[in-house]
């Protein structure tokens, strides 16, 4: 998906959101409004080195990864519809927990964790493919046989639908979601403060260079992914032609665009007898 020109970035845009949320006070206020929990002090930990490379290969990045005295909070802002939101929250949760354990914490020492998604659309549809229309969706692990039994895994997942901001009862939540959805701060002091941060970030040359570099990196990663996909498809086509005995290795290599050596290797693999049971 193409990124906006730098001069047109607003708070909800990728890059700008992460930059504004580097301000600890802004991060704490946003979390307190949307999760209703007190934030005593914000740190910005990095994923453990052994996890970060693997995490990056999945095509997703943590938007804002915060660590408080007694809790860890991952905040994600989605401006466009994506697939498998539930599985994304599951994956993000696993990365956060594994990161904590790899840094020496025991299971019993795992902090309370919050996965907070803010979407500019309703991510949950009914059987008629219509949005459920809630402004907030809260998920906990509860026993199906008895809903009063909670797994008590200290994990909470909350998804906000900013497009339904008018339904929010809390005026502070409503004002923040309205700002995220419309980019209009209105009279809310916090929304005005966030807009001021955005204006200052647009005037920051260092952030501009980082944003442009991020664009180049994302385009490079996309090209790598496209090349990898094309390579895998070519191998699959060569395997099919070898299975059907359609052409010699030279002809197959030319047809699918693979080196002759690679096709010969595939042919040799097919010629090997299957292992005995």
Short mmCIF file of C-alpha atoms in Angstrom, two decimals:
data_model
loop_
_atom_site.label_atom_id
_atom_site.label_comp_id
_atom_site.label_asym_id
_atom_site.label_seq_id
_atom_site.Cartn_x
_atom_site.Cartn_y
_atom_site.Cartn_z
CA UNK A 1 0.00 0.00 0.00
CA UNK A 2 1.47 3.37 -1.07
CA UNK A 3 2.39 5.78 1.71
CA UNK A 4 1.20 9.36 1.86
CA UNK A 5 3.53 12.19 0.92
CA UNK A 6 5.34 13.39 4.03
CA UNK A 7 3.65 16.81 4.02
CA UNK A 8 0.18 15.21 4.19
CA UNK A 9 0.79 12.96 7.19
CA UNK A 10 -1.69 13.16 10.05
CA UNK A 11 -1.76 11.52 13.47
CA UNK A 12 -3.29 8.21 12.33
CA UNK A 13 -0.82 7.63 9.51
CA UNK A 14 1.88 4.97 9.72
CA UNK A 15 5.12 6.60 10.82
CA UNK A 16 3.49 9.68 12.33
CA UNK A 17 1.57 7.69 14.96
CA UNK A 18 4.71 5.91 16.12
CA UNK A 19 6.64 9.19 16.23
CA UNK A 20 4.05 11.08 18.28
CA UNK A 21 3.69 8.12 20.64
CA UNK A 22 7.39 8.35 21.48
CA UNK A 23 6.28 11.07 23.87
CA UNK A 24 5.76 9.24 27.22
CA UNK A 25 3.05 11.61 28.43
CA UNK A 26 1.09 11.27 25.20
CA UNK A 27 1.40 7.48 25.27
CA UNK A 28 0.28 7.32 28.89
CA UNK A 29 -2.74 9.56 28.27
CA UNK A 30 -3.86 7.58 25.22
CA UNK A 31 -3.56 4.26 27.07
CA UNK A 32 -5.34 5.57 30.16
CA UNK A 33 -8.23 6.90 28.09
CA UNK A 34 -8.73 3.79 25.97
CA UNK A 35 -7.89 1.06 28.48
CA UNK A 36 -8.97 2.73 31.69
CA UNK A 37 -5.78 1.73 33.51
CA UNK A 38 -3.32 3.94 35.32
CA UNK A 39 0.15 4.22 33.76
CA UNK A 40 2.84 4.96 36.32
CA UNK A 41 5.82 5.24 34.00
CA UNK A 42 6.42 4.51 30.33
CA UNK A 43 9.43 2.74 28.86
CA UNK A 44 9.98 1.74 25.24
CA UNK A 45 11.60 -1.71 25.24
CA UNK A 46 12.89 -3.39 22.09
CA UNK A 47 12.16 -6.95 21.13
CA UNK A 48 14.93 -9.34 22.16
CA UNK A 49 17.53 -9.70 19.40
CA UNK A 50 16.74 -13.38 18.85
CA UNK A 51 13.07 -12.55 18.27
CA UNK A 52 13.21 -9.29 16.30
CA UNK A 53 14.59 -10.71 13.00
CA UNK A 54 12.02 -13.53 13.02
CA UNK A 55 9.27 -11.06 13.88
CA UNK A 56 10.23 -8.73 11.02
CA UNK A 57 10.00 -11.54 8.48
CA UNK A 58 6.28 -11.90 9.18
CA UNK A 59 5.55 -8.56 7.55
CA UNK A 60 4.29 -6.89 10.74
CA UNK A 61 5.81 -4.43 13.18
CA UNK A 62 4.81 -3.40 16.66
CA UNK A 63 3.50 0.15 16.37
CA UNK A 64 3.95 1.18 20.00
CA UNK A 65 5.40 -1.25 22.54
CA UNK A 66 5.18 0.17 26.06
CA UNK A 67 6.35 -1.20 29.39
CA UNK A 68 4.93 0.08 32.66
CA UNK A 69 5.88 -0.93 36.21
CA UNK A 70 3.41 -3.81 36.28
CA UNK A 71 2.16 -4.14 32.70
CA UNK A 72 3.17 -4.39 29.04
CA UNK A 73 1.04 -2.70 26.40
CA UNK A 74 1.13 -3.07 22.64
CA UNK A 75 -0.80 -0.34 20.81
CA UNK A 76 -1.63 -0.78 17.12
CA UNK A 77 -3.41 1.69 14.85
CA UNK A 78 -4.97 0.34 11.65
CA UNK A 79 -6.19 2.76 8.99
CA UNK A 80 -7.18 0.11 6.44
CA UNK A 81 -8.87 -3.27 6.64
CA UNK A 82 -6.66 -6.30 7.21
CA UNK A 83 -7.17 -10.04 7.30
CA UNK A 84 -7.24 -12.23 10.41
CA UNK A 85 -7.29 -9.53 13.08
CA UNK A 86 -7.84 -12.14 15.79
CA UNK A 87 -4.80 -14.15 14.75
CA UNK A 88 -2.76 -10.95 14.56
CA UNK A 89 -3.58 -10.16 18.19
CA UNK A 90 -2.63 -13.75 19.08
CA UNK A 91 0.71 -13.43 17.28
CA UNK A 92 1.52 -10.04 18.81
CA UNK A 93 0.69 -11.40 22.24
CA UNK A 94 3.01 -14.37 21.74
CA UNK A 95 5.91 -12.12 20.71
CA UNK A 96 5.47 -9.91 23.76
CA UNK A 97 5.38 -12.90 26.15
CA UNK A 98 8.31 -14.72 24.55
CA UNK A 99 10.32 -11.50 24.67
CA UNK A 100 9.67 -11.20 28.41
CA UNK A 101 10.62 -14.82 29.08
CA UNK A 102 13.82 -14.56 27.03
CA UNK A 103 14.84 -11.62 29.19
CA UNK A 104 14.82 -13.88 32.22
CA UNK A 105 11.31 -13.67 33.63
CA UNK A 106 9.58 -16.77 35.00
CA UNK A 107 5.98 -17.57 34.02
CA UNK A 108 4.81 -16.29 37.39
CA UNK A 109 6.66 -13.02 36.77
CA UNK A 110 4.99 -12.20 33.45
CA UNK A 111 3.46 -8.75 33.64
CA UNK A 112 -0.18 -8.05 32.81
CA UNK A 113 -0.37 -7.58 29.06
CA UNK A 114 -2.70 -5.47 26.95
CA UNK A 115 -3.08 -5.68 23.20
CA UNK A 116 -4.85 -2.53 22.03
CA UNK A 117 -5.96 -2.16 18.42
CA UNK A 118 -7.44 1.13 17.20
CA UNK A 119 -9.13 0.72 13.81
CA UNK A 120 -10.63 3.37 11.55
CA UNK A 121 -13.23 0.80 10.50
CA UNK A 122 -15.35 -1.90 12.12
CA UNK A 123 -13.24 -5.08 11.94
CA UNK A 124 -16.01 -7.46 13.03
CA UNK A 125 -18.79 -8.51 10.66
CA UNK A 126 -21.88 -10.65 11.27
CA UNK A 127 -23.11 -13.59 9.20
CA UNK A 128 -24.62 -11.13 6.69
CA UNK A 129 -21.20 -9.51 6.26
CA UNK A 130 -22.45 -6.40 8.03
CA UNK A 131 -20.49 -4.59 10.77
CA UNK A 132 -21.59 -5.23 14.34
CA UNK A 133 -21.35 -1.49 14.96
CA UNK A 134 -19.76 -1.42 18.41
CA UNK A 135 -17.20 1.27 19.15
CA UNK A 136 -15.25 -1.09 21.47
CA UNK A 137 -14.73 -4.86 21.58
CA UNK A 138 -13.15 -6.33 24.73
CA UNK A 139 -11.84 -9.90 24.83
CA UNK A 140 -10.82 -12.05 27.80
CA UNK A 141 -10.25 -15.80 28.10
CA UNK A 142 -13.40 -17.04 29.81
CA UNK A 143 -14.65 -20.60 30.40
CA UNK A 144 -17.37 -21.63 27.93
CA UNK A 145 -19.04 -23.96 30.43
CA UNK A 146 -19.20 -21.32 33.16
CA UNK A 147 -18.64 -17.69 32.19
CA UNK A 148 -17.92 -16.77 35.80
CA UNK A 149 -14.68 -18.78 35.56
CA UNK A 150 -11.85 -16.65 34.18
CA UNK A 151 -8.55 -18.17 33.04
CA UNK A 152 -6.85 -15.24 34.76
CA UNK A 153 -3.94 -15.22 32.32
CA UNK A 154 -3.56 -11.47 32.89
CA UNK A 155 -4.05 -10.78 29.17
CA UNK A 156 -6.62 -8.36 27.79
CA UNK A 157 -7.31 -7.59 24.14
CA UNK A 158 -9.28 -4.46 23.26
CA UNK A 159 -10.25 -3.39 19.74
CA UNK A 160 -11.66 0.08 19.07
CA UNK A 161 -13.74 0.97 16.03
CA UNK A 162 -13.07 4.71 15.64
CA UNK A 163 -15.69 5.01 12.90
CA UNK A 164 -18.33 4.54 15.62
CA UNK A 165 -16.86 7.23 17.90
CA UNK A 166 -20.25 8.87 18.41
CA UNK A 167 -21.41 5.80 20.39
CA UNK A 168 -18.70 6.15 23.05
CA UNK A 169 -20.22 7.13 26.38
CA UNK A 170 -17.03 8.58 27.86
CA UNK A 171 -16.50 12.07 26.36
CA UNK A 172 -12.71 11.73 26.53
CA UNK A 173 -12.79 8.42 24.63
CA UNK A 174 -15.26 9.87 22.13
CA UNK A 175 -13.07 12.94 21.52
CA UNK A 176 -9.93 10.85 20.99
CA UNK A 177 -11.63 8.40 18.61
CA UNK A 178 -13.17 11.32 16.72
CA UNK A 179 -9.74 12.88 16.26
CA UNK A 180 -8.28 9.59 15.04
CA UNK A 181 -11.16 9.06 12.61
CA UNK A 182 -11.60 12.61 11.26
CA UNK A 183 -8.27 14.32 12.06
CA UNK A 184 -10.30 17.11 13.69
CA UNK A 185 -9.18 17.82 17.29
CA UNK A 186 -12.25 19.86 18.19
CA UNK A 187 -12.13 21.35 21.70
CA UNK A 188 -10.47 18.39 23.41
CA UNK A 189 -7.15 19.53 24.98
CA UNK A 190 -5.43 16.16 24.45
CA UNK A 191 -6.47 15.95 20.79
CA UNK A 192 -5.17 19.50 20.30
CA UNK A 193 -1.90 18.48 21.93
CA UNK A 194 -1.58 15.49 19.59
CA UNK A 195 -2.22 17.76 16.61
CA UNK A 196 0.54 20.10 17.84
CA UNK A 197 2.92 17.12 18.01
CA UNK A 198 2.00 16.27 14.41
CA UNK A 199 2.73 19.82 13.22
CA UNK A 200 6.11 19.80 14.99
CA UNK A 201 6.97 16.37 13.56
CA UNK A 202 6.29 17.59 10.01
CA UNK A 203 8.86 20.33 10.62
CA UNK A 204 11.45 17.84 11.90
CA UNK A 205 14.05 17.09 9.22
CA UNK A 206 15.33 14.02 11.06
CA UNK A 207 11.85 12.47 11.09
CA UNK A 208 11.40 13.35 7.43
CA UNK A 209 14.60 11.49 6.52
CA UNK A 210 13.56 8.50 8.63
CA UNK A 211 10.12 8.42 7.02
CA UNK A 212 11.52 8.55 3.51
CA UNK A 213 14.06 5.86 4.41
CA UNK A 214 11.23 3.72 5.80
CA UNK A 215 9.41 4.10 2.49
CA UNK A 216 12.46 2.88 0.61
CA UNK A 217 12.90 -0.04 3.02
CA UNK A 218 9.25 -1.09 2.67
CA UNK A 219 9.45 -0.92 -1.12
CA UNK A 220 12.64 -2.98 -1.05
CA UNK A 221 10.99 -5.56 1.20
CA UNK A 222 7.99 -5.69 -1.13
CA UNK A 223 10.25 -6.28 -4.12
CA UNK A 224 12.08 -9.02 -2.21
CA UNK A 225 8.76 -10.63 -1.40
CA UNK A 226 7.65 -10.43 -5.01
CA UNK A 227 10.90 -11.99 -6.20
CA UNK A 228 10.62 -14.74 -3.60
CA UNK A 229 7.06 -15.46 -4.69
CA UNK A 230 8.07 -15.60 -8.34
CA UNK A 231 10.98 -17.93 -7.49
CA UNK A 232 8.71 -20.29 -5.53
CA UNK A 233 6.21 -20.33 -8.41
CA UNK A 234 8.94 -21.11 -10.93
CA UNK A 235 10.15 -24.04 -8.79
CA UNK A 236 6.56 -25.32 -8.48
CA UNK A 237 6.09 -25.11 -12.27
CA UNK A 238 9.38 -26.94 -12.88
CA UNK A 239 8.37 -29.69 -10.45
CA UNK A 240 5.05 -30.13 -12.23
CA UNK A 241 6.70 -30.35 -15.65
CA UNK A 242 9.20 -32.90 -14.34
CA UNK A 243 6.42 -34.98 -12.78
CA UNK A 244 4.54 -35.03 -16.09
CA UNK A 245 7.77 -35.66 -18.01
CA UNK A 246 7.07 -32.69 -20.28
CA UNK A 247 10.38 -31.67 -21.82
CA UNK A 248 14.01 -32.22 -20.94
CA UNK A 249 15.78 -30.19 -18.18
CA UNK A 250 17.09 -27.61 -20.65
CA UNK A 251 13.62 -26.96 -22.07
CA UNK A 252 12.05 -26.80 -18.61
CA UNK A 253 14.72 -24.40 -17.34
CA UNK A 254 14.08 -22.12 -20.30
CA UNK A 255 10.29 -22.34 -19.91
CA UNK A 256 10.13 -21.47 -16.20
CA UNK A 257 13.13 -19.16 -16.00
CA UNK A 258 15.29 -21.20 -13.62
CA UNK A 259 18.99 -22.01 -13.93
CA UNK A 260 19.63 -25.41 -15.54
CA UNK A 261 21.57 -26.51 -12.44
CA UNK A 262 18.51 -25.96 -10.25
CA UNK A 263 16.25 -27.94 -12.58
CA UNK A 264 18.78 -30.79 -12.67
CA UNK A 265 18.81 -30.78 -8.87
CA UNK A 266 15.01 -30.99 -8.80
CA UNK A 267 15.13 -33.83 -11.30
CA UNK A 268 17.63 -35.69 -9.12
CA UNK A 269 15.35 -35.27 -6.09
CA UNK A 270 12.44 -36.79 -8.01
CA UNK A 271 14.62 -39.71 -9.07
CA UNK A 272 15.48 -40.64 -5.48
CA UNK A 273 13.38 -43.54 -4.12
CA UNK A 274 10.93 -42.73 -1.34
CA UNK A 275 12.17 -43.73 2.15
CA UNK A 276 10.88 -47.08 3.42
CA UNK A 277 8.35 -47.07 6.23
#
